[in-house]
Amino acid sequence: MFERAELGNRAILVHMDINDESRREDLSEFTELVTSAGAEILDVVTSSRYTPDPKYFIGRGKADEIKNLIKHYDADLVLFNHALSPSQERNLEALMQCRVLDRTGLILDIFAQRARSFEGKLQVELSQLKHLSTRLVRGWTHLERQKGGIGLRGPGETQLETDRRLLGQRIKQINKRLEKVRKQREQGRQSRRKAEIPTVSLVGYTNAGKSTLFNVLTDSDVYAQDQLFATLDPTLRKISIGNDVNLILADTVGFIRHLPHDLVEAFRSTLQETSEAHLLLHVVDAADENRDAQIGEVESVLEQIQADKIKRIQIMNKIDINGIEPRVDYDSDGTSRRIWLSAESGEGLDLLREELASYFQQEMVVGEIELLPAQARVRALLFELGAVRHESIDEKGHFLLDISISKRDLHQLAQREQLSLDTLLPIAAA
């Protein structure tokens, strides 16, 4: 057993090239993660194995090599670019007499540094506690040896059970608080639905430039830096893009390869802004040579949060780095599929605004509809959605409603009330 230092960021990095593609990680991205966490990189140890060693992950030989480097550099911790099992982490710490942190723990630490809002801090703490609950045993191994003799028997399991009980109680408390925050968020979403303001959510790989684009479009000052997970807490702003088109733009947390499952679960309520958006702008770093793999990772997370069916446009950002001209790529049906721009230099931003205005004008149903007195419930629901701009009643007692509503909400209303869509379409559109 050893005393873990409370402070110290002098780190040795460990990266292993594994034959299994699903477990392979990128060393340059890991280096960025470590730098973002504020650690000082002393050395990088690399190795290659067909499969990880069950006890030390890297094998005993490499583990001894790292142990010698810890003494040479007087390092404070060892960071692994992989997910370690609790037993592997425990075995490595026992051998090296040094703090060991895996990729998941590192990402959780970065999230803890970045969280600013009350909800964000709770979500990160929940993820950390769930991660810690699988590793509690390692802190009490010196108490688990049941020595013989009166007065020499350690508390062992009793202390461990106490820790687990306290951990479970804290997790329950956080879940209760998060539930209250979720209800508040849902009230906000309902208000936006009633005001009939469509939501556009920015998604993408971390450090793709989402926050920079958000700041330019909304004239805001959301924290944006050239580092991974610069933005953690979601931010929403109302913007106007001309032709009476108003939108709610949402900036969300960036994704990354092998994003810890607990984090996806903990941030599910935050990511609900994405899963309930009318349109997704998938921001891609066009200058990154790994952009195709990053696009795949974002698609994977969108599928996890049931947002993969939402219409999305790829925003190929940072074209100023490679000298690419701004342009719009269209699908065969004429809808915009990809927009090339630079949020930093402003090139192509006019194209984005034009495409957004065009898209939502096409997605809106505007005009006058006629409802019978027996359809008063439908009339009430349209008012509840904030879709009615003007109302009058003709000599027959029919309701004449001038509406403005998204096609999606109109379809949902027709399905819910089991009505023909033609009944709710303006005369010119029917």
CSV table of C-alpha atoms in Angstrom, one decimal:
chain,number,residue,atom,x,y,z
A,1,MET,CA,0.0,0.0,0.0
A,2,PHE,CA,1.2,3.5,-0.7
A,3,GLU,CA,0.0,7.1,-0.1
A,4,ARG,CA,-1.4,8.6,-3.2
A,5,ALA,CA,-0.3,12.2,-3.7
A,6,GLU,CA,-3.2,14.7,-3.6
A,7,LEU,CA,-1.4,17.0,-6.0
A,8,GLY,CA,1.0,16.7,-8.9
A,9,ASN,CA,0.5,16.6,-12.7
A,10,ARG,CA,3.9,15.3,-13.9
A,11,ALA,CA,2.7,12.4,-16.0
A,12,ILE,CA,4.1,9.5,-18.0
A,13,LEU,CA,1.9,8.5,-20.9
A,14,VAL,CA,1.3,4.9,-22.0
A,15,HIS,CA,0.0,4.0,-25.4
A,16,MET,CA,-0.4,0.5,-26.8
A,17,ASP,CA,-1.1,-0.4,-30.4
A,18,ILE,CA,-3.7,-3.2,-30.1
A,19,ASN,CA,-4.6,-5.5,-33.0
A,20,ASP,CA,-8.4,-5.1,-32.2
A,21,GLU,CA,-9.6,-2.1,-34.2
A,22,SER,CA,-12.5,-1.5,-31.8
A,23,ARG,CA,-10.1,-0.9,-28.9
A,24,ARG,CA,-7.5,1.1,-30.8
A,25,GLU,CA,-6.9,4.7,-29.8
A,26,ASP,CA,-5.1,7.7,-31.4
A,27,LEU,CA,-1.9,8.8,-29.7
A,28,SER,CA,-2.1,12.4,-30.9
A,29,GLU,CA,-5.6,12.8,-29.6
A,30,PHE,CA,-4.6,11.4,-26.3
A,31,THR,CA,-1.7,13.9,-26.1
A,32,GLU,CA,-4.3,16.7,-26.7
A,33,LEU,CA,-6.5,15.2,-23.9
A,34,VAL,CA,-3.6,15.2,-21.5
A,35,THR,CA,-2.6,18.8,-22.4
A,36,SER,CA,-6.3,19.9,-22.0
A,37,ALA,CA,-6.3,18.3,-18.5
A,38,GLY,CA,-3.3,20.5,-17.5
A,39,ALA,CA,-0.7,17.7,-17.1
A,40,GLU,CA,3.0,18.0,-17.8
A,41,ILE,CA,4.1,15.2,-20.2
A,42,LEU,CA,7.4,13.8,-19.1
A,43,ASP,CA,7.7,10.8,-21.4
A,44,VAL,CA,5.6,8.6,-23.7
A,45,VAL,CA,5.9,4.8,-23.6
A,46,THR,CA,4.5,2.9,-26.6
A,47,SER,CA,4.2,-0.8,-27.1
A,48,SER,CA,2.3,-3.3,-29.3
A,49,ARG,CA,0.4,-6.4,-28.4
A,50,TYR,CA,-2.1,-8.6,-30.1
A,51,THR,CA,-4.3,-8.5,-27.0
A,52,PRO,CA,-3.9,-6.7,-23.6
A,53,ASP,CA,-2.3,-8.5,-20.7
A,54,PRO,CA,-5.1,-9.5,-18.2
A,55,LYS,CA,-3.0,-8.5,-15.2
A,56,TYR,CA,-1.1,-5.4,-16.2
A,57,PHE,CA,-2.7,-4.6,-19.6
A,58,ILE,CA,0.8,-3.9,-21.0
A,59,GLY,CA,2.7,-6.9,-19.8
A,60,ARG,CA,5.1,-7.2,-16.9
A,61,GLY,CA,8.2,-6.2,-18.9
A,62,LYS,CA,6.8,-2.8,-20.0
A,63,ALA,CA,5.3,-2.3,-16.5
A,64,ASP,CA,8.8,-2.6,-15.0
A,65,GLU,CA,10.1,-0.2,-17.6
A,66,ILE,CA,7.5,2.4,-16.6
A,67,LYS,CA,8.3,1.8,-12.9
A,68,ASN,CA,11.9,2.8,-13.6
A,69,LEU,CA,10.9,5.8,-15.6
A,70,ILE,CA,8.7,7.0,-12.6
A,71,LYS,CA,11.8,6.9,-10.4
A,72,HIS,CA,13.9,8.6,-13.0
A,73,TYR,CA,11.5,11.5,-13.6
A,74,ASP,CA,10.0,11.6,-10.1
A,75,ALA,CA,6.6,11.3,-11.9
A,76,ASP,CA,3.3,11.9,-10.1
A,77,LEU,CA,1.0,9.7,-12.2
A,78,VAL,CA,0.8,7.4,-15.2
A,79,LEU,CA,-1.9,7.9,-17.8
A,80,PHE,CA,-3.1,5.1,-20.0
A,81,ASN,CA,-4.6,5.8,-23.4
A,82,HIS,CA,-7.0,2.9,-22.9
A,83,ALA,CA,-9.8,1.8,-20.6
A,84,LEU,CA,-8.4,-0.3,-17.7
A,85,SER,CA,-10.3,-2.8,-15.6
A,86,PRO,CA,-10.4,-2.1,-11.9
A,87,SER,CA,-8.1,-5.0,-11.2
A,88,GLN,CA,-5.5,-3.9,-13.9
A,89,GLU,CA,-5.5,-0.4,-12.4
A,90,ARG,CA,-5.1,-1.8,-8.9
A,91,ASN,CA,-2.2,-4.2,-10.0
A,92,LEU,CA,-0.4,-1.4,-11.8
A,93,GLU,CA,-0.6,1.0,-8.8
A,94,ALA,CA,0.7,-1.8,-6.5
A,95,LEU,CA,3.6,-2.5,-8.8
A,96,MET,CA,4.6,1.1,-9.7
A,97,GLN,CA,3.7,2.7,-6.3
A,98,CYS,CA,2.2,5.6,-8.3
A,99,ARG,CA,-1.2,6.9,-9.3
A,100,VAL,CA,-2.6,5.3,-12.4
A,101,LEU,CA,-5.4,6.8,-14.4
A,102,ASP,CA,-7.0,5.3,-17.6
A,103,ARG,CA,-8.5,7.2,-20.5
A,104,THR,CA,-12.0,7.2,-19.0
A,105,GLY,CA,-10.7,8.7,-15.7
A,106,LEU,CA,-8.8,11.3,-17.7
A,107,ILE,CA,-11.9,12.4,-19.6
A,108,LEU,CA,-14.0,12.5,-16.4
A,109,ASP,CA,-11.3,14.8,-14.9
A,110,ILE,CA,-11.4,17.1,-17.9
A,111,PHE,CA,-15.2,17.3,-17.7
A,112,ALA,CA,-15.0,18.1,-13.9
A,113,GLN,CA,-12.7,21.0,-14.8
A,114,ARG,CA,-15.0,22.3,-17.5
A,115,ALA,CA,-18.4,22.0,-15.8
A,116,ARG,CA,-19.7,25.5,-14.9
A,117,SER,CA,-23.5,25.1,-14.5
A,118,PHE,CA,-25.2,23.4,-11.5
A,119,GLU,CA,-26.5,20.7,-13.8
A,120,GLY,CA,-23.2,20.1,-15.5
A,121,LYS,CA,-21.4,19.7,-12.2
A,122,LEU,CA,-24.0,17.2,-10.9
A,123,GLN,CA,-23.8,15.2,-14.1
A,124,VAL,CA,-20.0,15.0,-13.9
A,125,GLU,CA,-20.0,14.0,-10.3
A,126,LEU,CA,-22.6,11.3,-11.0
A,127,SER,CA,-20.3,9.8,-13.7
A,128,GLN,CA,-17.3,10.0,-11.4
A,129,LEU,CA,-19.1,8.3,-8.6
A,130,LYS,CA,-20.3,5.5,-10.9
A,131,HIS,CA,-16.7,5.1,-12.2
A,132,LEU,CA,-15.3,5.1,-8.6
A,133,SER,CA,-17.8,2.6,-7.3
A,134,THR,CA,-16.1,-0.2,-9.4
A,135,ARG,CA,-12.7,0.8,-7.9
A,136,LEU,CA,-13.5,1.3,-4.2
A,137,VAL,CA,-11.7,-1.9,-3.2
A,138,ARG,CA,-8.3,-0.6,-4.2
A,139,GLY,CA,-8.2,2.0,-1.5
A,140,TRP,CA,-8.7,-0.5,1.3
A,141,THR,CA,-6.5,-3.4,0.4
A,142,HIS,CA,-4.3,-2.8,3.5
A,143,LEU,CA,-7.3,-3.3,5.7
A,144,GLU,CA,-8.6,-6.5,4.1
A,145,ARG,CA,-5.9,-8.7,5.5
A,146,GLN,CA,-7.5,-10.4,8.5
A,147,LYS,CA,-4.6,-10.7,10.9
A,148,GLY,CA,-4.7,-13.2,13.7
A,149,GLY,CA,-4.8,-12.2,17.4
A,150,ILE,CA,-7.1,-10.0,19.5
A,151,GLY,CA,-7.0,-6.3,18.4
A,152,LEU,CA,-5.2,-7.1,15.1
A,153,ARG,CA,-8.2,-7.8,12.9
A,154,GLY,CA,-8.7,-4.9,10.5
A,155,PRO,CA,-12.2,-3.6,9.7
A,156,GLY,CA,-11.8,-4.6,6.1
A,157,GLU,CA,-15.2,-5.4,4.7
A,158,THR,CA,-17.0,-3.2,7.2
A,159,GLN,CA,-15.2,-0.1,5.9
A,160,LEU,CA,-15.7,-1.1,2.3
A,161,GLU,CA,-19.5,-1.7,2.9
A,162,THR,CA,-19.7,1.7,4.6
A,163,ASP,CA,-18.0,3.4,1.7
A,164,ARG,CA,-20.3,1.7,-0.8
A,165,ARG,CA,-23.4,2.7,1.2
A,166,LEU,CA,-22.3,6.3,1.4
A,167,LEU,CA,-21.6,6.3,-2.3
A,168,GLY,CA,-25.0,4.8,-3.1
A,169,GLN,CA,-26.7,7.5,-1.0
A,170,ARG,CA,-24.8,10.3,-2.8
A,171,ILE,CA,-25.7,8.9,-6.2
A,172,LYS,CA,-29.4,8.8,-5.1
A,173,GLN,CA,-29.2,12.4,-4.0
A,174,ILE,CA,-27.7,13.5,-7.3
A,175,ASN,CA,-30.3,11.7,-9.3
A,176,LYS,CA,-33.1,13.4,-7.4
A,177,ARG,CA,-31.5,16.8,-8.0
A,178,LEU,CA,-31.0,16.1,-11.7
A,179,GLU,CA,-34.6,15.0,-12.0
A,180,LYS,CA,-35.6,18.5,-10.8
A,181,VAL,CA,-33.3,20.1,-13.4
A,182,ARG,CA,-34.7,17.9,-16.1
A,183,LYS,CA,-38.2,19.0,-15.3
A,184,GLN,CA,-37.1,22.6,-15.5
A,185,ARG,CA,-35.5,21.9,-18.9
A,186,GLU,CA,-38.6,20.2,-20.2
A,187,GLN,CA,-40.7,23.3,-19.2
A,188,GLY,CA,-38.3,25.4,-21.2
A,189,ARG,CA,-38.7,23.1,-24.2
A,190,GLN,CA,-42.5,23.2,-23.9
A,191,SER,CA,-42.4,27.0,-23.9
A,192,ARG,CA,-40.3,27.0,-27.1
A,193,ARG,CA,-42.8,24.6,-28.7
A,194,LYS,CA,-45.7,26.9,-27.8
A,195,ALA,CA,-43.8,29.9,-29.2
A,196,GLU,CA,-43.2,27.8,-32.3
A,197,ILE,CA,-39.5,28.6,-32.5
A,198,PRO,CA,-37.5,25.7,-34.2
A,199,THR,CA,-34.3,24.6,-32.5
A,200,VAL,CA,-31.1,24.0,-34.4
A,201,SER,CA,-28.4,22.1,-32.5
A,202,LEU,CA,-24.7,22.2,-33.1
A,203,VAL,CA,-23.1,18.7,-32.8
A,204,GLY,CA,-19.7,17.4,-33.7
A,205,TYR,CA,-16.4,16.0,-32.6
A,206,THR,CA,-14.7,17.9,-29.8
A,207,ASN,CA,-12.6,20.9,-31.0
A,208,ALA,CA,-14.3,21.0,-34.4
A,209,GLY,CA,-15.2,24.6,-33.9
A,210,LYS,CA,-18.8,24.4,-32.7
A,211,SER,CA,-18.5,27.2,-30.1
A,212,THR,CA,-16.6,29.5,-32.5
A,213,LEU,CA,-19.4,29.1,-35.0
A,214,PHE,CA,-22.0,29.5,-32.2
A,215,ASN,CA,-20.4,32.8,-31.1
A,216,VAL,CA,-20.3,34.2,-34.7
A,217,LEU,CA,-24.0,33.3,-35.5
A,218,THR,CA,-25.4,34.5,-32.1
A,219,ASP,CA,-22.9,37.4,-31.4
A,220,SER,CA,-22.1,35.7,-28.0
A,221,ASP,CA,-19.0,35.1,-26.1
A,222,VAL,CA,-19.2,31.4,-25.2
A,223,TYR,CA,-15.8,30.0,-24.1
A,224,ALA,CA,-14.0,28.8,-27.2
A,225,GLN,CA,-10.4,27.6,-27.2
A,226,ASP,CA,-8.3,25.3,-29.3
A,227,GLN,CA,-8.5,22.4,-26.8
A,228,LEU,CA,-10.6,19.3,-26.3
A,229,PHE,CA,-13.9,19.8,-24.4
A,230,ALA,CA,-13.6,23.6,-24.2
A,231,THR,CA,-17.4,23.7,-24.0
A,232,LEU,CA,-19.3,21.4,-21.6
A,233,ASP,CA,-22.5,23.1,-20.5
A,234,PRO,CA,-25.1,23.6,-23.2
A,235,THR,CA,-25.9,27.2,-24.3
A,236,LEU,CA,-29.1,28.3,-26.1
A,237,ARG,CA,-29.5,31.6,-27.9
A,238,LYS,CA,-32.3,33.0,-30.1
A,239,ILE,CA,-31.2,34.3,-33.5
A,240,SER,CA,-32.9,35.9,-36.5
A,241,ILE,CA,-31.7,35.0,-40.0
A,242,GLY,CA,-34.0,37.2,-42.0
A,243,ASN,CA,-37.3,36.8,-43.8
A,244,ASP,CA,-39.1,36.5,-40.4
A,245,VAL,CA,-37.2,33.2,-39.6
A,246,ASN,CA,-36.3,33.0,-35.9
A,247,LEU,CA,-34.4,30.0,-34.5
A,248,ILE,CA,-33.0,28.7,-31.1
A,249,LEU,CA,-29.4,27.7,-31.6
A,250,ALA,CA,-28.0,25.2,-29.1
A,251,ASP,CA,-24.3,24.6,-28.5
A,252,THR,CA,-23.6,21.2,-26.9
A,253,VAL,CA,-20.7,19.2,-25.6
A,254,GLY,CA,-18.4,17.7,-28.2
A,255,PHE,CA,-18.1,14.0,-28.8
A,256,ILE,CA,-14.9,11.9,-28.8
A,257,ARG,CA,-13.8,8.4,-29.7
A,258,HIS,CA,-14.9,5.9,-27.0
A,259,LEU,CA,-16.8,8.5,-25.0
A,260,PRO,CA,-17.4,6.8,-21.6
A,261,HIS,CA,-20.8,5.2,-21.5
A,262,ASP,CA,-21.6,6.7,-18.1
A,263,LEU,CA,-21.0,10.2,-19.5
A,264,VAL,CA,-23.4,9.6,-22.3
A,265,GLU,CA,-26.0,8.4,-19.8
A,266,ALA,CA,-25.3,11.2,-17.4
A,267,PHE,CA,-25.5,13.9,-20.1
A,268,ARG,CA,-28.6,12.3,-21.7
A,269,SER,CA,-30.9,15.2,-20.5
A,270,THR,CA,-28.4,17.8,-21.8
A,271,LEU,CA,-28.2,15.9,-25.1
A,272,GLN,CA,-32.0,15.9,-25.3
A,273,GLU,CA,-31.6,19.4,-26.7
A,274,THR,CA,-30.0,17.5,-29.7
A,275,SER,CA,-32.5,14.6,-29.8
A,276,GLU,CA,-35.5,17.0,-29.9
A,277,ALA,CA,-34.0,19.6,-32.4
A,278,HIS,CA,-35.6,20.3,-35.7
A,279,LEU,CA,-32.3,20.3,-37.5
A,280,LEU,CA,-28.7,19.3,-36.6
A,281,LEU,CA,-25.6,21.1,-37.9
A,282,HIS,CA,-22.9,18.6,-37.7
A,283,VAL,CA,-19.7,20.6,-37.5
A,284,VAL,CA,-16.6,18.9,-38.9
A,285,ASP,CA,-13.0,19.9,-38.8
A,286,ALA,CA,-12.3,19.8,-42.6
A,287,ALA,CA,-8.6,20.3,-42.0
A,288,ASP,CA,-8.2,17.2,-39.8
A,289,GLU,CA,-6.9,14.1,-41.6
A,290,ASN,CA,-9.0,11.9,-39.3
A,291,ARG,CA,-12.2,13.7,-40.1
A,292,ASP,CA,-13.9,10.6,-41.6
A,293,ALA,CA,-13.3,8.6,-38.4
A,294,GLN,CA,-14.5,11.5,-36.3
A,295,ILE,CA,-17.7,11.8,-38.4
A,296,GLY,CA,-18.3,8.1,-37.7
A,297,GLU,CA,-17.9,8.6,-33.9
A,298,VAL,CA,-20.4,11.4,-33.9
A,299,GLU,CA,-22.9,9.3,-35.9
A,300,SER,CA,-22.5,6.6,-33.3
A,301,VAL,CA,-23.3,8.8,-30.3
A,302,LEU,CA,-26.3,10.4,-32.2
A,303,GLU,CA,-27.6,6.8,-32.6
A,304,GLN,CA,-27.2,6.2,-28.9
A,305,ILE,CA,-29.3,9.2,-28.0
A,306,GLN,CA,-31.9,8.5,-30.7
A,307,ALA,CA,-31.0,11.6,-32.7
A,308,ASP,CA,-29.9,9.7,-35.8
A,309,LYS,CA,-33.2,10.2,-37.6
A,310,ILE,CA,-33.1,14.0,-37.4
A,311,LYS,CA,-32.3,15.9,-40.6
A,312,ARG,CA,-28.7,17.2,-40.5
A,313,ILE,CA,-26.4,19.3,-42.6
A,314,GLN,CA,-22.6,18.8,-42.4
A,315,ILE,CA,-20.7,22.0,-41.7
A,316,MET,CA,-17.2,21.6,-43.1
A,317,ASN,CA,-15.4,24.1,-40.9
A,318,LYS,CA,-11.8,25.5,-41.0
A,319,ILE,CA,-11.6,25.8,-44.8
A,320,ASP,CA,-9.2,28.7,-44.3
A,321,ILE,CA,-6.5,26.3,-43.2
A,322,ASN,CA,-6.4,24.4,-46.5
A,323,GLY,CA,-7.4,27.3,-48.7
A,324,ILE,CA,-10.7,25.7,-49.8
A,325,GLU,CA,-13.3,28.0,-51.3
A,326,PRO,CA,-16.7,28.2,-49.6
A,327,ARG,CA,-19.5,26.3,-51.3
A,328,VAL,CA,-22.7,24.3,-50.7
A,329,ASP,CA,-23.0,20.7,-51.8
A,330,TYR,CA,-26.6,19.5,-52.6
A,331,ASP,CA,-28.3,16.1,-52.7
A,332,SER,CA,-30.0,14.9,-55.8
A,333,ASP,CA,-33.3,16.3,-54.6
A,334,GLY,CA,-31.8,19.8,-54.2
A,335,THR,CA,-31.6,19.8,-50.4
A,336,SER,CA,-28.3,21.1,-48.9
A,337,ARG,CA,-26.1,18.3,-47.6
A,338,ARG,CA,-22.8,20.0,-46.8
A,339,ILE,CA,-21.6,23.6,-46.4
A,340,TRP,CA,-18.0,24.5,-46.6
A,341,LEU,CA,-17.0,27.6,-44.4
A,342,SER,CA,-14.7,29.0,-41.8
A,343,ALA,CA,-16.2,30.2,-38.6
A,344,GLU,CA,-12.8,31.9,-37.8
A,345,SER,CA,-12.5,34.0,-40.9
A,346,GLY,CA,-16.2,34.3,-41.7
A,347,GLU,CA,-15.9,32.8,-45.2
A,348,GLY,CA,-19.1,31.0,-46.2
A,349,LEU,CA,-21.2,32.1,-43.2
A,350,ASP,CA,-23.5,34.0,-45.6
A,351,LEU,CA,-24.2,30.6,-47.4
A,352,LEU,CA,-25.1,29.0,-44.1
A,353,ARG,CA,-27.5,31.7,-43.2
A,354,GLU,CA,-29.2,31.6,-46.6
A,355,GLU,CA,-29.5,27.8,-46.4
A,356,LEU,CA,-31.0,27.9,-42.9
A,357,ALA,CA,-33.5,30.6,-44.0
A,358,SER,CA,-34.5,28.6,-47.1
A,359,TYR,CA,-34.7,25.3,-45.1
A,360,PHE,CA,-37.1,26.6,-42.4
A,361,GLN,CA,-39.2,28.5,-44.9
A,362,GLN,CA,-39.7,25.3,-46.8
A,363,GLU,CA,-40.4,23.4,-43.5
A,364,MET,CA,-43.1,25.9,-42.4
A,365,VAL,CA,-46.8,25.7,-43.3
A,366,VAL,CA,-48.2,29.2,-43.6
A,367,GLY,CA,-51.7,30.2,-44.6
A,368,GLU,CA,-55.4,30.1,-43.7
A,369,ILE,CA,-57.3,26.9,-42.7
A,370,GLU,CA,-61.0,26.3,-42.0
A,371,LEU,CA,-62.2,24.3,-39.1
A,372,LEU,CA,-65.7,23.2,-38.2
A,373,PRO,CA,-67.3,24.0,-34.8
A,374,ALA,CA,-66.9,20.3,-33.9
A,375,GLN,CA,-63.1,20.7,-34.4
A,376,ALA,CA,-62.8,23.1,-31.5
A,377,ARG,CA,-60.3,20.8,-29.8
A,378,VAL,CA,-57.9,21.0,-32.8
A,379,ARG,CA,-58.3,24.8,-32.8
A,380,ALA,CA,-57.3,24.8,-29.1
A,381,LEU,CA,-54.3,22.7,-29.7
A,382,LEU,CA,-53.1,25.0,-32.5
A,383,PHE,CA,-53.4,27.9,-30.1
A,384,GLU,CA,-51.5,25.9,-27.5
A,385,LEU,CA,-48.7,25.4,-30.1
A,386,GLY,CA,-48.6,29.1,-30.8
A,387,ALA,CA,-49.4,28.4,-34.4
A,388,VAL,CA,-52.4,30.8,-34.8
A,389,ARG,CA,-51.5,34.3,-36.0
A,390,HIS,CA,-55.0,35.5,-36.6
A,391,GLU,CA,-58.6,34.1,-36.2
A,392,SER,CA,-62.0,35.0,-37.5
A,393,ILE,CA,-65.4,33.3,-37.7
A,394,ASP,CA,-67.5,33.2,-40.9
A,395,GLU,CA,-71.3,33.4,-41.2
A,396,LYS,CA,-71.5,29.6,-40.9
A,397,GLY,CA,-69.7,29.6,-37.5
A,398,HIS,CA,-66.6,28.0,-39.0
A,399,PHE,CA,-63.2,29.0,-37.6
A,400,LEU,CA,-60.9,30.7,-40.1
A,401,LEU,CA,-57.3,30.4,-38.7
A,402,ASP,CA,-54.2,32.1,-40.2
A,403,ILE,CA,-51.5,29.7,-39.0
A,404,SER,CA,-47.7,29.4,-39.2
A,405,ILE,CA,-46.4,26.0,-38.0
A,406,SER,CA,-43.7,23.5,-38.9
A,407,LYS,CA,-44.6,20.6,-41.1
A,408,ARG,CA,-43.3,18.2,-38.4
A,409,ASP,CA,-45.6,19.6,-35.7
A,410,LEU,CA,-48.5,19.7,-38.1
A,411,HIS,CA,-48.0,16.0,-39.0
A,412,GLN,CA,-47.7,15.0,-35.3
A,413,LEU,CA,-51.0,16.9,-34.6
A,414,ALA,CA,-52.8,15.2,-37.5
A,415,GLN,CA,-51.6,11.8,-36.3
A,416,ARG,CA,-52.5,12.4,-32.7
A,417,GLU,CA,-56.0,13.6,-33.5
A,418,GLN,CA,-56.4,11.0,-36.3
A,419,LEU,CA,-57.2,13.6,-38.9
A,420,SER,CA,-56.4,13.7,-42.6
A,421,LEU,CA,-53.4,16.1,-43.2
A,422,ASP,CA,-55.4,17.8,-45.9
A,423,THR,CA,-57.8,19.0,-43.2
A,424,LEU,CA,-55.1,21.1,-41.6
A,425,LEU,CA,-53.4,22.4,-44.7
A,426,PRO,CA,-54.1,25.9,-46.0
A,427,ILE,CA,-56.3,25.9,-49.1
A,428,ALA,CA,-53.4,26.9,-51.4
A,429,ALA,CA,-51.2,24.2,-50.0
A,430,ALA,CA,-53.7,21.3,-49.8
